[in-house]
Amino acid sequence: MLGTLCTLITVLSCFCTGVYIICITVVFGQGTKLAVTDSSLAVPTLSLLPPSSEELRTDKATLVCLVQMPVWFADVSWTSNGSPVTGGVFTSAAEQKPDKTFGLSSFLTIKSSEWMSDRVFTCKVSVGSKESEKSLKKSDCSE
């Protein structure tokens, strides 16, 4: 199908969030995501949780990155000793909380031997130009 569908969006203000299809020649995918924010956007807040001792006995380890942020979109990435990790990553969709902030969770599942070798695992979250990261290794955690 060829053709052009354009929509003019007027009167946007902060926190007008959603999925807007702005202009399309060939329709595919989910459209364009647009969020209008102000320059004082807060930095995301992260908590990084280690794997449980019970899970480590199963030869796998899951690290959990809990994110609180001012908007519904974020880019989440993981590294192991500074190298990007893409396999074993699952990141939930953001959900709005009663205080109008948003939360999401990202999970990194690795072999327990990787955790036991005291590698440094880092969860990095970017929201627009604001970034935050947390790192964790086994020796940081009490037994």
mmCIF file of N, CA and C in Angstrom:
data_model
loop_
_atom_site.group_PDB
_atom_site.id
_atom_site.type_symbol
_atom_site.label_atom_id
_atom_site.label_comp_id
_atom_site.label_asym_id
_atom_site.label_seq_id
_atom_site.Cartn_x
_atom_site.Cartn_y
_atom_site.Cartn_z
ATOM 1 N N MET A 1 0.842 -1.170 0.000
ATOM 2 C CA MET A 1 0.000 0.000 0.000
ATOM 3 C C MET A 1 0.883 1.227 0.000
ATOM 4 N N LEU A 2 0.708 2.086 -0.940
ATOM 5 C CA LEU A 2 1.439 3.337 -0.986
ATOM 6 C C LEU A 2 0.484 4.468 -0.684
ATOM 7 N N GLY A 3 1.041 5.531 -0.229
ATOM 8 C CA GLY A 3 0.229 6.674 0.121
ATOM 9 C C GLY A 3 0.816 7.334 1.344
ATOM 10 N N THR A 4 0.262 8.443 1.705
ATOM 11 C CA THR A 4 0.772 9.172 2.858
ATOM 12 C C THR A 4 -0.382 9.545 3.762
ATOM 13 N N LEU A 5 -0.186 9.284 5.030
ATOM 14 C CA LEU A 5 -1.161 9.666 6.043
ATOM 15 C C LEU A 5 -0.424 10.563 7.020
ATOM 16 N N CYS A 6 -0.855 11.790 7.143
ATOM 17 C CA CYS A 6 -0.189 12.724 8.048
ATOM 18 C C CYS A 6 -1.186 13.257 9.057
ATOM 19 N N THR A 7 -0.702 13.449 10.254
ATOM 20 C CA THR A 7 -1.521 14.010 11.313
ATOM 21 C C THR A 7 -0.793 15.209 11.889
ATOM 22 N N LEU A 8 -1.477 16.308 12.061
ATOM 23 C CA LEU A 8 -0.901 17.489 12.682
ATOM 24 C C LEU A 8 -1.317 17.495 14.141
ATOM 25 N N ILE A 9 -0.326 17.498 15.020
ATOM 26 C CA ILE A 9 -0.601 17.516 16.455
ATOM 27 C C ILE A 9 -0.396 18.940 16.946
ATOM 28 N N THR A 10 -1.412 19.481 17.596
ATOM 29 C CA THR A 10 -1.302 20.835 18.138
ATOM 30 C C THR A 10 -1.578 20.803 19.630
ATOM 31 N N VAL A 11 -1.207 21.828 20.310
ATOM 32 C CA VAL A 11 -1.451 22.024 21.737
ATOM 33 C C VAL A 11 -0.902 20.858 22.565
ATOM 34 N N LEU A 12 0.403 20.673 22.508
ATOM 35 C CA LEU A 12 1.047 19.676 23.348
ATOM 36 C C LEU A 12 1.567 20.341 24.608
ATOM 37 N N SER A 13 1.509 19.625 25.694
ATOM 38 C CA SER A 13 2.085 20.127 26.939
ATOM 39 C C SER A 13 2.855 18.991 27.595
ATOM 40 N N CYS A 14 3.561 19.309 28.661
ATOM 41 C CA CYS A 14 4.323 18.280 29.357
ATOM 42 C C CYS A 14 3.396 17.148 29.783
ATOM 43 N N PHE A 15 3.922 15.965 29.707
ATOM 44 C CA PHE A 15 3.247 14.745 30.124
ATOM 45 C C PHE A 15 2.106 14.334 29.208
ATOM 46 N N CYS A 16 2.065 14.881 27.981
ATOM 47 C CA CYS A 16 1.182 14.340 26.953
ATOM 48 C C CYS A 16 1.930 13.140 26.384
ATOM 49 N N THR A 17 1.637 11.972 26.901
ATOM 50 C CA THR A 17 2.372 10.797 26.460
ATOM 51 C C THR A 17 1.437 9.864 25.720
ATOM 52 N N GLY A 18 2.020 9.072 24.858
ATOM 53 C CA GLY A 18 1.223 8.111 24.123
ATOM 54 C C GLY A 18 1.945 7.706 22.865
ATOM 55 N N VAL A 19 1.278 6.946 22.039
ATOM 56 C CA VAL A 19 1.836 6.553 20.756
ATOM 57 C C VAL A 19 1.121 7.370 19.700
ATOM 58 N N TYR A 20 1.885 8.186 18.989
ATOM 59 C CA TYR A 20 1.332 9.042 17.960
ATOM 60 C C TYR A 20 1.904 8.618 16.621
ATOM 61 N N ILE A 21 1.048 8.434 15.649
ATOM 62 C CA ILE A 21 1.525 8.169 14.298
ATOM 63 C C ILE A 21 1.567 9.518 13.606
ATOM 64 N N ILE A 22 2.773 9.990 13.340
ATOM 65 C CA ILE A 22 2.956 11.346 12.849
ATOM 66 C C ILE A 22 2.790 11.412 11.329
ATOM 67 N N CYS A 23 3.563 10.662 10.591
ATOM 68 C CA CYS A 23 3.472 10.681 9.137
ATOM 69 C C CYS A 23 4.023 9.365 8.613
ATOM 70 N N ILE A 24 3.254 8.707 7.795
ATOM 71 C CA ILE A 24 3.651 7.377 7.349
ATOM 72 C C ILE A 24 3.457 7.275 5.844
ATOM 73 N N THR A 25 4.449 6.698 5.178
ATOM 74 C CA THR A 25 4.304 6.401 3.759
ATOM 75 C C THR A 25 3.864 4.957 3.581
ATOM 76 N N VAL A 26 4.537 4.052 4.245
ATOM 77 C CA VAL A 26 4.150 2.649 4.257
ATOM 78 C C VAL A 26 3.924 2.283 5.717
ATOM 79 N N VAL A 27 2.755 1.779 6.035
ATOM 80 C CA VAL A 27 2.393 1.519 7.422
ATOM 81 C C VAL A 27 2.967 0.180 7.876
ATOM 82 N N PHE A 28 3.736 0.213 8.977
ATOM 83 C CA PHE A 28 4.240 -1.000 9.607
ATOM 84 C C PHE A 28 4.631 -0.656 11.035
ATOM 85 N N GLY A 29 4.791 -1.667 11.855
ATOM 86 C CA GLY A 29 5.249 -1.445 13.231
ATOM 87 C C GLY A 29 4.205 -0.773 14.097
ATOM 88 N N GLN A 30 4.676 -0.172 15.156
ATOM 89 C CA GLN A 30 3.791 0.424 16.160
ATOM 90 C C GLN A 30 3.693 1.939 16.050
ATOM 91 N N GLY A 31 4.268 2.543 15.032
ATOM 92 C CA GLY A 31 4.189 3.984 14.913
ATOM 93 C C GLY A 31 5.352 4.661 15.614
ATOM 94 N N THR A 32 5.210 5.936 15.834
ATOM 95 C CA THR A 32 6.261 6.735 16.452
ATOM 96 C C THR A 32 5.858 7.084 17.865
ATOM 97 N N LYS A 33 6.762 6.874 18.797
ATOM 98 C CA LYS A 33 6.476 7.231 20.180
ATOM 99 C C LYS A 33 6.935 8.662 20.414
ATOM 100 N N LEU A 34 6.085 9.457 21.010
ATOM 101 C CA LEU A 34 6.385 10.857 21.243
ATOM 102 C C LEU A 34 6.016 11.215 22.665
ATOM 103 N N ALA A 35 6.928 11.851 23.356
ATOM 104 C CA ALA A 35 6.651 12.357 24.698
ATOM 105 C C ALA A 35 7.208 13.764 24.774
ATOM 106 N N VAL A 36 6.401 14.687 25.234
ATOM 107 C CA VAL A 36 6.839 16.069 25.397
ATOM 108 C C VAL A 36 7.153 16.267 26.864
ATOM 109 N N THR A 37 8.392 16.648 27.146
ATOM 110 C CA THR A 37 8.815 16.850 28.531
ATOM 111 C C THR A 37 9.493 18.203 28.650
ATOM 112 N N ASP A 38 9.766 18.601 29.868
ATOM 113 C CA ASP A 38 10.520 19.835 30.039
ATOM 114 C C ASP A 38 11.980 19.496 30.322
ATOM 115 N N SER A 39 12.825 20.516 30.367
ATOM 116 C CA SER A 39 14.264 20.280 30.508
ATOM 117 C C SER A 39 14.664 19.853 31.910
ATOM 118 N N SER A 40 13.766 19.940 32.868
ATOM 119 C CA SER A 40 14.107 19.571 34.246
ATOM 120 C C SER A 40 13.711 18.127 34.564
ATOM 121 N N LEU A 41 13.687 17.293 33.553
ATOM 122 C CA LEU A 41 13.358 15.885 33.719
ATOM 123 C C LEU A 41 14.290 15.249 34.747
ATOM 124 N N ALA A 42 13.730 14.542 35.711
ATOM 125 C CA ALA A 42 14.529 13.928 36.777
ATOM 126 C C ALA A 42 15.305 12.719 36.259
ATOM 127 N N VAL A 43 16.442 12.475 36.882
ATOM 128 C CA VAL A 43 17.265 11.307 36.565
ATOM 129 C C VAL A 43 16.555 10.058 37.095
ATOM 130 N N PRO A 44 16.557 8.947 36.353
ATOM 131 C CA PRO A 44 15.931 7.723 36.857
ATOM 132 C C PRO A 44 16.617 7.241 38.139
ATOM 133 N N THR A 45 15.836 6.652 39.034
ATOM 134 C CA THR A 45 16.354 6.083 40.278
ATOM 135 C C THR A 45 16.391 4.566 40.121
ATOM 136 N N LEU A 46 17.544 3.958 40.446
ATOM 137 C CA LEU A 46 17.715 2.522 40.254
ATOM 138 C C LEU A 46 18.008 1.811 41.562
ATOM 139 N N SER A 47 17.525 0.582 41.654
ATOM 140 C CA SER A 47 17.925 -0.359 42.702
ATOM 141 C C SER A 47 18.329 -1.637 41.987
ATOM 142 N N LEU A 48 19.485 -2.186 42.350
ATOM 143 C CA LEU A 48 19.971 -3.400 41.707
ATOM 144 C C LEU A 48 20.057 -4.504 42.749
ATOM 145 N N LEU A 49 19.311 -5.576 42.504
ATOM 146 C CA LEU A 49 19.207 -6.673 43.466
ATOM 147 C C LEU A 49 19.983 -7.893 42.987
ATOM 148 N N PRO A 50 20.705 -8.556 43.894
ATOM 149 C CA PRO A 50 21.487 -9.743 43.520
ATOM 150 C C PRO A 50 20.597 -10.981 43.408
ATOM 151 N N PRO A 51 21.142 -12.054 42.850
ATOM 152 C CA PRO A 51 20.382 -13.314 42.795
ATOM 153 C C PRO A 51 20.215 -13.899 44.196
ATOM 154 N N SER A 52 19.183 -14.697 44.360
ATOM 155 C CA SER A 52 18.966 -15.349 45.656
ATOM 156 C C SER A 52 19.883 -16.559 45.780
ATOM 157 N N SER A 53 20.205 -16.915 47.008
ATOM 158 C CA SER A 53 21.062 -18.088 47.238
ATOM 159 C C SER A 53 20.359 -19.361 46.763
ATOM 160 N N GLU A 54 19.028 -19.400 46.854
ATOM 161 C CA GLU A 54 18.273 -20.561 46.382
ATOM 162 C C GLU A 54 18.430 -20.726 44.873
ATOM 163 N N GLU A 55 18.340 -19.628 44.140
ATOM 164 C CA GLU A 55 18.456 -19.703 42.688
ATOM 165 C C GLU A 55 19.871 -20.115 42.275
ATOM 166 N N LEU A 56 20.875 -19.655 42.995
ATOM 167 C CA LEU A 56 22.263 -19.990 42.651
ATOM 168 C C LEU A 56 22.508 -21.496 42.661
ATOM 169 N N ARG A 57 21.744 -22.229 43.444
ATOM 170 C CA ARG A 57 21.879 -23.690 43.490
ATOM 171 C C ARG A 57 21.371 -24.360 42.210
ATOM 172 N N THR A 58 20.630 -23.632 41.393
ATOM 173 C CA THR A 58 20.081 -24.187 40.147
ATOM 174 C C THR A 58 20.969 -23.899 38.938
ATOM 175 N N ASP A 59 22.152 -23.384 39.164
ATOM 176 C CA ASP A 59 23.123 -23.036 38.123
ATOM 177 C C ASP A 59 22.708 -21.830 37.294
ATOM 178 N N LYS A 60 21.791 -21.032 37.813
ATOM 179 C CA LYS A 60 21.525 -19.763 37.151
ATOM 180 C C LYS A 60 21.399 -18.678 38.208
ATOM 181 N N ALA A 61 21.520 -17.448 37.743
ATOM 182 C CA ALA A 61 21.460 -16.296 38.640
ATOM 183 C C ALA A 61 20.744 -15.170 37.911
ATOM 184 N N THR A 62 19.777 -14.554 38.577
ATOM 185 C CA THR A 62 19.045 -13.451 37.972
ATOM 186 C C THR A 62 19.260 -12.194 38.792
ATOM 187 N N LEU A 63 19.779 -11.165 38.132
ATOM 188 C CA LEU A 63 19.901 -9.850 38.747
ATOM 189 C C LEU A 63 18.675 -9.045 38.339
ATOM 190 N N VAL A 64 18.171 -8.233 39.256
ATOM 191 C CA VAL A 64 16.961 -7.458 39.003
ATOM 192 C C VAL A 64 17.272 -5.983 39.171
ATOM 193 N N CYS A 65 16.958 -5.209 38.144
ATOM 194 C CA CYS A 65 17.133 -3.758 38.175
ATOM 195 C C CYS A 65 15.745 -3.127 38.255
ATOM 196 N N LEU A 66 15.461 -2.465 39.376
ATOM 197 C CA LEU A 66 14.178 -1.780 39.569
ATOM 198 C C LEU A 66 14.381 -0.308 39.243
ATOM 199 N N VAL A 67 13.525 0.224 38.387
ATOM 200 C CA VAL A 67 13.697 1.584 37.886
ATOM 201 C C VAL A 67 12.475 2.421 38.225
ATOM 202 N N GLN A 68 12.707 3.603 38.764
ATOM 203 C CA GLN A 68 11.644 4.591 38.954
ATOM 204 C C GLN A 68 12.038 5.806 38.129
ATOM 205 N N MET A 69 11.093 6.300 37.326
ATOM 206 C CA MET A 69 11.410 7.386 36.400
ATOM 207 C C MET A 69 10.209 8.298 36.209
ATOM 208 N N PRO A 70 10.441 9.498 35.677
ATOM 209 C CA PRO A 70 9.354 10.467 35.554
ATOM 210 C C PRO A 70 8.468 10.278 34.327
ATOM 211 N N VAL A 71 8.900 9.471 33.362
ATOM 212 C CA VAL A 71 8.137 9.260 32.129
ATOM 213 C C VAL A 71 8.028 7.764 31.836
ATOM 214 N N TRP A 72 7.251 7.408 30.828
ATOM 215 C CA TRP A 72 6.937 6.010 30.557
ATOM 216 C C TRP A 72 7.942 5.300 29.658
ATOM 217 N N PHE A 73 8.954 6.003 29.180
ATOM 218 C CA PHE A 73 9.887 5.369 28.256
ATOM 219 C C PHE A 73 11.312 5.438 28.799
ATOM 220 N N ALA A 74 12.094 4.426 28.503
ATOM 221 C CA ALA A 74 13.501 4.394 28.910
ATOM 222 C C ALA A 74 14.230 3.351 28.076
ATOM 223 N N ASP A 75 15.513 3.556 27.922
ATOM 224 C CA ASP A 75 16.380 2.545 27.325
ATOM 225 C C ASP A 75 17.157 1.899 28.456
ATOM 226 N N VAL A 76 17.073 0.581 28.554
ATOM 227 C CA VAL A 76 17.775 -0.158 29.606
ATOM 228 C C VAL A 76 18.818 -1.046 28.946
ATOM 229 N N SER A 77 20.033 -1.010 29.475
ATOM 230 C CA SER A 77 21.087 -1.884 28.957
ATOM 231 C C SER A 77 21.877 -2.468 30.121
ATOM 232 N N TRP A 78 22.522 -3.599 29.858
ATOM 233 C CA TRP A 78 23.319 -4.303 30.857
ATOM 234 C C TRP A 78 24.735 -4.492 30.328
ATOM 235 N N THR A 79 25.705 -4.473 31.256
ATOM 236 C CA THR A 79 27.075 -4.837 30.917
ATOM 237 C C THR A 79 27.609 -5.821 31.952
ATOM 238 N N SER A 80 28.601 -6.595 31.513
ATOM 239 C CA SER A 80 29.332 -7.509 32.390
ATOM 240 C C SER A 80 30.806 -7.160 32.244
ATOM 241 N N ASN A 81 31.414 -6.690 33.315
ATOM 242 C CA ASN A 81 32.807 -6.209 33.270
ATOM 243 C C ASN A 81 33.015 -5.208 32.141
ATOM 244 N N GLY A 82 32.011 -4.359 31.901
ATOM 245 C CA GLY A 82 32.115 -3.310 30.896
ATOM 246 C C GLY A 82 31.713 -3.702 29.492
ATOM 247 N N SER A 83 31.472 -4.982 29.243
ATOM 248 C CA SER A 83 31.072 -5.437 27.904
ATOM 249 C C SER A 83 29.554 -5.576 27.831
ATOM 250 N N PRO A 84 28.941 -5.109 26.739
ATOM 251 C CA PRO A 84 27.486 -5.194 26.614
ATOM 252 C C PRO A 84 26.977 -6.631 26.679
ATOM 253 N N VAL A 85 25.837 -6.801 27.334
ATOM 254 C CA VAL A 85 25.165 -8.099 27.434
ATOM 255 C C VAL A 85 23.768 -7.932 26.846
ATOM 256 N N THR A 86 23.401 -8.816 25.922
ATOM 257 C CA THR A 86 22.051 -8.747 25.356
ATOM 258 C C THR A 86 21.262 -10.026 25.606
ATOM 259 N N GLY A 87 21.935 -11.161 25.641
ATOM 260 C CA GLY A 87 21.252 -12.424 25.906
ATOM 261 C C GLY A 87 20.857 -12.537 27.363
ATOM 262 N N GLY A 88 19.705 -13.127 27.607
ATOM 263 C CA GLY A 88 19.251 -13.331 28.977
ATOM 264 C C GLY A 88 18.636 -12.104 29.617
ATOM 265 N N VAL A 89 18.290 -11.102 28.802
ATOM 266 C CA VAL A 89 17.714 -9.857 29.327
ATOM 267 C C VAL A 89 16.224 -9.810 29.021
ATOM 268 N N PHE A 90 15.440 -9.483 30.033
ATOM 269 C CA PHE A 90 14.007 -9.217 29.849
ATOM 270 C C PHE A 90 13.682 -7.926 30.585
ATOM 271 N N THR A 91 13.050 -6.989 29.897
ATOM 272 C CA THR A 91 12.655 -5.720 30.512
ATOM 273 C C THR A 91 11.152 -5.553 30.362
ATOM 274 N N SER A 92 10.489 -5.289 31.474
ATOM 275 C CA SER A 92 9.034 -5.129 31.467
ATOM 276 C C SER A 92 8.649 -3.785 30.853
ATOM 277 N N ALA A 93 7.380 -3.661 30.526
ATOM 278 C CA ALA A 93 6.843 -2.364 30.123
ATOM 279 C C ALA A 93 6.717 -1.489 31.368
ATOM 280 N N ALA A 94 6.787 -0.193 31.177
ATOM 281 C CA ALA A 94 6.639 0.734 32.305
ATOM 282 C C ALA A 94 5.182 0.790 32.745
ATOM 283 N N GLU A 95 4.992 0.926 34.046
ATOM 284 C CA GLU A 95 3.646 1.069 34.606
ATOM 285 C C GLU A 95 3.593 2.339 35.434
ATOM 286 N N GLN A 96 2.481 3.060 35.295
ATOM 287 C CA GLN A 96 2.336 4.296 36.062
ATOM 288 C C GLN A 96 1.936 3.986 37.493
ATOM 289 N N LYS A 97 2.553 4.709 38.428
ATOM 290 C CA LYS A 97 2.274 4.547 39.852
ATOM 291 C C LYS A 97 1.314 5.642 40.302
ATOM 292 N N PRO A 98 0.722 5.484 41.491
ATOM 293 C CA PRO A 98 -0.219 6.503 41.975
ATOM 294 C C PRO A 98 0.391 7.906 42.080
ATOM 295 N N ASP A 99 1.710 7.991 42.313
ATOM 296 C CA ASP A 99 2.350 9.310 42.431
ATOM 297 C C ASP A 99 2.712 9.911 41.072
ATOM 298 N N LYS A 100 2.212 9.320 40.000
ATOM 299 C CA LYS A 100 2.397 9.780 38.618
ATOM 300 C C LYS A 100 3.800 9.528 38.066
ATOM 301 N N THR A 101 4.657 8.822 38.805
ATOM 302 C CA THR A 101 5.925 8.375 38.244
ATOM 303 C C THR A 101 5.693 7.019 37.593
ATOM 304 N N PHE A 102 6.710 6.502 36.951
ATOM 305 C CA PHE A 102 6.602 5.222 36.267
ATOM 306 C C PHE A 102 7.676 4.278 36.787
ATOM 307 N N GLY A 103 7.363 2.999 36.783
ATOM 308 C CA GLY A 103 8.325 1.999 37.220
ATOM 309 C C GLY A 103 8.416 0.878 36.211
ATOM 310 N N LEU A 104 9.603 0.310 36.111
ATOM 311 C CA LEU A 104 9.780 -0.888 35.298
ATOM 312 C C LEU A 104 10.849 -1.753 35.945
ATOM 313 N N SER A 105 10.911 -2.991 35.517
ATOM 314 C CA SER A 105 11.904 -3.940 36.018
ATOM 315 C C SER A 105 12.639 -4.539 34.836
ATOM 316 N N SER A 106 13.947 -4.713 35.011
ATOM 317 C CA SER A 106 14.745 -5.387 33.999
ATOM 318 C C SER A 106 15.479 -6.534 34.675
ATOM 319 N N PHE A 107 15.474 -7.686 34.022
ATOM 320 C CA PHE A 107 16.054 -8.901 34.589
ATOM 321 C C PHE A 107 17.197 -9.377 33.702
ATOM 322 N N LEU A 108 18.317 -9.703 34.314
ATOM 323 C CA LEU A 108 19.444 -10.297 33.606
ATOM 324 C C LEU A 108 19.688 -11.676 34.196
ATOM 325 N N THR A 109 19.497 -12.718 33.380
ATOM 326 C CA THR A 109 19.724 -14.092 33.836
ATOM 327 C C THR A 109 21.026 -14.602 33.231
ATOM 328 N N ILE A 110 21.918 -15.067 34.125
ATOM 329 C CA ILE A 110 23.245 -15.539 33.741
ATOM 330 C C ILE A 110 23.495 -16.893 34.392
ATOM 331 N N LYS A 111 24.612 -17.521 34.065
ATOM 332 C CA LYS A 111 25.016 -18.745 34.759
ATOM 333 C C LYS A 111 25.532 -18.362 36.139
ATOM 334 N N SER A 112 25.268 -19.195 37.117
ATOM 335 C CA SER A 112 25.726 -18.886 38.477
ATOM 336 C C SER A 112 27.248 -18.764 38.537
ATOM 337 N N SER A 113 27.957 -19.487 37.673
ATOM 338 C CA SER A 113 29.427 -19.397 37.662
ATOM 339 C C SER A 113 29.904 -17.994 37.289
ATOM 340 N N GLU A 114 29.137 -17.300 36.437
ATOM 341 C CA GLU A 114 29.495 -15.920 36.086
ATOM 342 C C GLU A 114 29.369 -15.009 37.305
ATOM 343 N N TRP A 115 28.322 -15.218 38.089
ATOM 344 C CA TRP A 115 28.123 -14.436 39.308
ATOM 345 C C TRP A 115 29.212 -14.753 40.327
ATOM 346 N N MET A 116 29.516 -16.030 40.479
ATOM 347 C CA MET A 116 30.505 -16.462 41.469
ATOM 348 C C MET A 116 31.916 -15.986 41.115
ATOM 349 N N SER A 117 32.182 -15.705 39.846
ATOM 350 C CA SER A 117 33.517 -15.252 39.431
ATOM 351 C C SER A 117 33.749 -13.774 39.736
ATOM 352 N N ASP A 118 32.788 -13.145 40.388
ATOM 353 C CA ASP A 118 32.896 -11.756 40.856
ATOM 354 C C ASP A 118 32.986 -10.733 39.724
ATOM 355 N N ARG A 119 32.316 -11.027 38.623
ATOM 356 C CA ARG A 119 32.203 -10.034 37.550
ATOM 357 C C ARG A 119 31.383 -8.848 38.048
ATOM 358 N N VAL A 120 31.615 -7.691 37.448
ATOM 359 C CA VAL A 120 30.834 -6.494 37.765
ATOM 360 C C VAL A 120 29.697 -6.394 36.749
ATOM 361 N N PHE A 121 28.457 -6.439 37.231
ATOM 362 C CA PHE A 121 27.278 -6.305 36.379
ATOM 363 C C PHE A 121 26.684 -4.920 36.589
ATOM 364 N N THR A 122 26.366 -4.260 35.478
ATOM 365 C CA THR A 122 25.859 -2.893 35.541
ATOM 366 C C THR A 122 24.556 -2.787 34.764
ATOM 367 N N CYS A 123 23.577 -2.157 35.396
ATOM 368 C CA CYS A 123 22.308 -1.814 34.752
ATOM 369 C C CYS A 123 22.360 -0.315 34.477
ATOM 370 N N LYS A 124 22.172 0.060 33.219
ATOM 371 C CA LYS A 124 22.210 1.473 32.822
ATOM 372 C C LYS A 124 20.864 1.847 32.223
ATOM 373 N N VAL A 125 20.306 2.968 32.678
ATOM 374 C CA VAL A 125 19.003 3.421 32.207
ATOM 375 C C VAL A 125 19.135 4.842 31.678
ATOM 376 N N SER A 126 18.638 5.052 30.460
ATOM 377 C CA SER A 126 18.640 6.374 29.837
ATOM 378 C C SER A 126 17.207 6.806 29.588
ATOM 379 N N VAL A 127 16.899 8.012 30.029
ATOM 380 C CA VAL A 127 15.601 8.637 29.767
ATOM 381 C C VAL A 127 15.921 9.975 29.117
ATOM 382 N N GLY A 128 15.764 10.034 27.801
ATOM 383 C CA GLY A 128 16.196 11.237 27.095
ATOM 384 C C GLY A 128 17.696 11.416 27.285
ATOM 385 N N SER A 129 18.105 12.595 27.723
ATOM 386 C CA SER A 129 19.531 12.859 27.940
ATOM 387 C C SER A 129 19.978 12.530 29.359
ATOM 388 N N LYS A 130 19.072 12.070 30.199
ATOM 389 C CA LYS A 130 19.399 11.738 31.590
ATOM 390 C C LYS A 130 19.750 10.258 31.691
ATOM 391 N N GLU A 131 20.847 9.965 32.390
ATOM 392 C CA GLU A 131 21.281 8.578 32.550
ATOM 393 C C GLU A 131 21.567 8.271 34.005
ATOM 394 N N SER A 132 21.369 7.021 34.346
ATOM 395 C CA SER A 132 21.691 6.547 35.682
ATOM 396 C C SER A 132 22.151 5.105 35.554
ATOM 397 N N GLU A 133 23.086 4.694 36.406
ATOM 398 C CA GLU A 133 23.526 3.302 36.376
ATOM 399 C C GLU A 133 23.869 2.835 37.780
ATOM 400 N N LYS A 134 23.734 1.524 37.964
ATOM 401 C CA LYS A 134 24.092 0.859 39.222
ATOM 402 C C LYS A 134 24.885 -0.377 38.869
ATOM 403 N N SER A 135 25.909 -0.636 39.667
ATOM 404 C CA SER A 135 26.744 -1.817 39.460
ATOM 405 C C SER A 135 26.730 -2.690 40.698
ATOM 406 N N LEU A 136 26.961 -3.987 40.474
ATOM 407 C CA LEU A 136 26.947 -4.947 41.570
ATOM 408 C C LEU A 136 27.833 -6.131 41.205
ATOM 409 N N LYS A 137 28.554 -6.642 42.191
ATOM 410 C CA LYS A 137 29.315 -7.880 42.035
ATOM 411 C C LYS A 137 29.137 -8.696 43.297
ATOM 412 N N LYS A 138 29.449 -9.963 43.212
ATOM 413 C CA LYS A 138 29.198 -10.874 44.325
ATOM 414 C C LYS A 138 29.853 -10.402 45.611
ATOM 415 N N SER A 139 31.094 -9.931 45.527
ATOM 416 C CA SER A 139 31.806 -9.529 46.747
ATOM 417 C C SER A 139 31.188 -8.301 47.420
ATOM 418 N N ASP A 140 30.284 -7.595 46.721
ATOM 419 C CA ASP A 140 29.567 -6.471 47.338
ATOM 420 C C ASP A 140 28.454 -6.950 48.258
ATOM 421 N N CYS A 141 28.081 -8.207 48.129
ATOM 422 C CA CYS A 141 26.916 -8.735 48.838
ATOM 423 C C CYS A 141 27.348 -9.589 50.023
ATOM 424 N N SER A 142 26.600 -9.474 51.107
ATOM 425 C CA SER A 142 26.879 -10.337 52.259
ATOM 426 C C SER A 142 26.318 -11.726 51.971
ATOM 427 N N GLU A 143 26.900 -12.708 52.593
ATOM 428 C CA GLU A 143 26.468 -14.095 52.375
ATOM 429 C C GLU A 143 25.116 -14.340 52.982
#
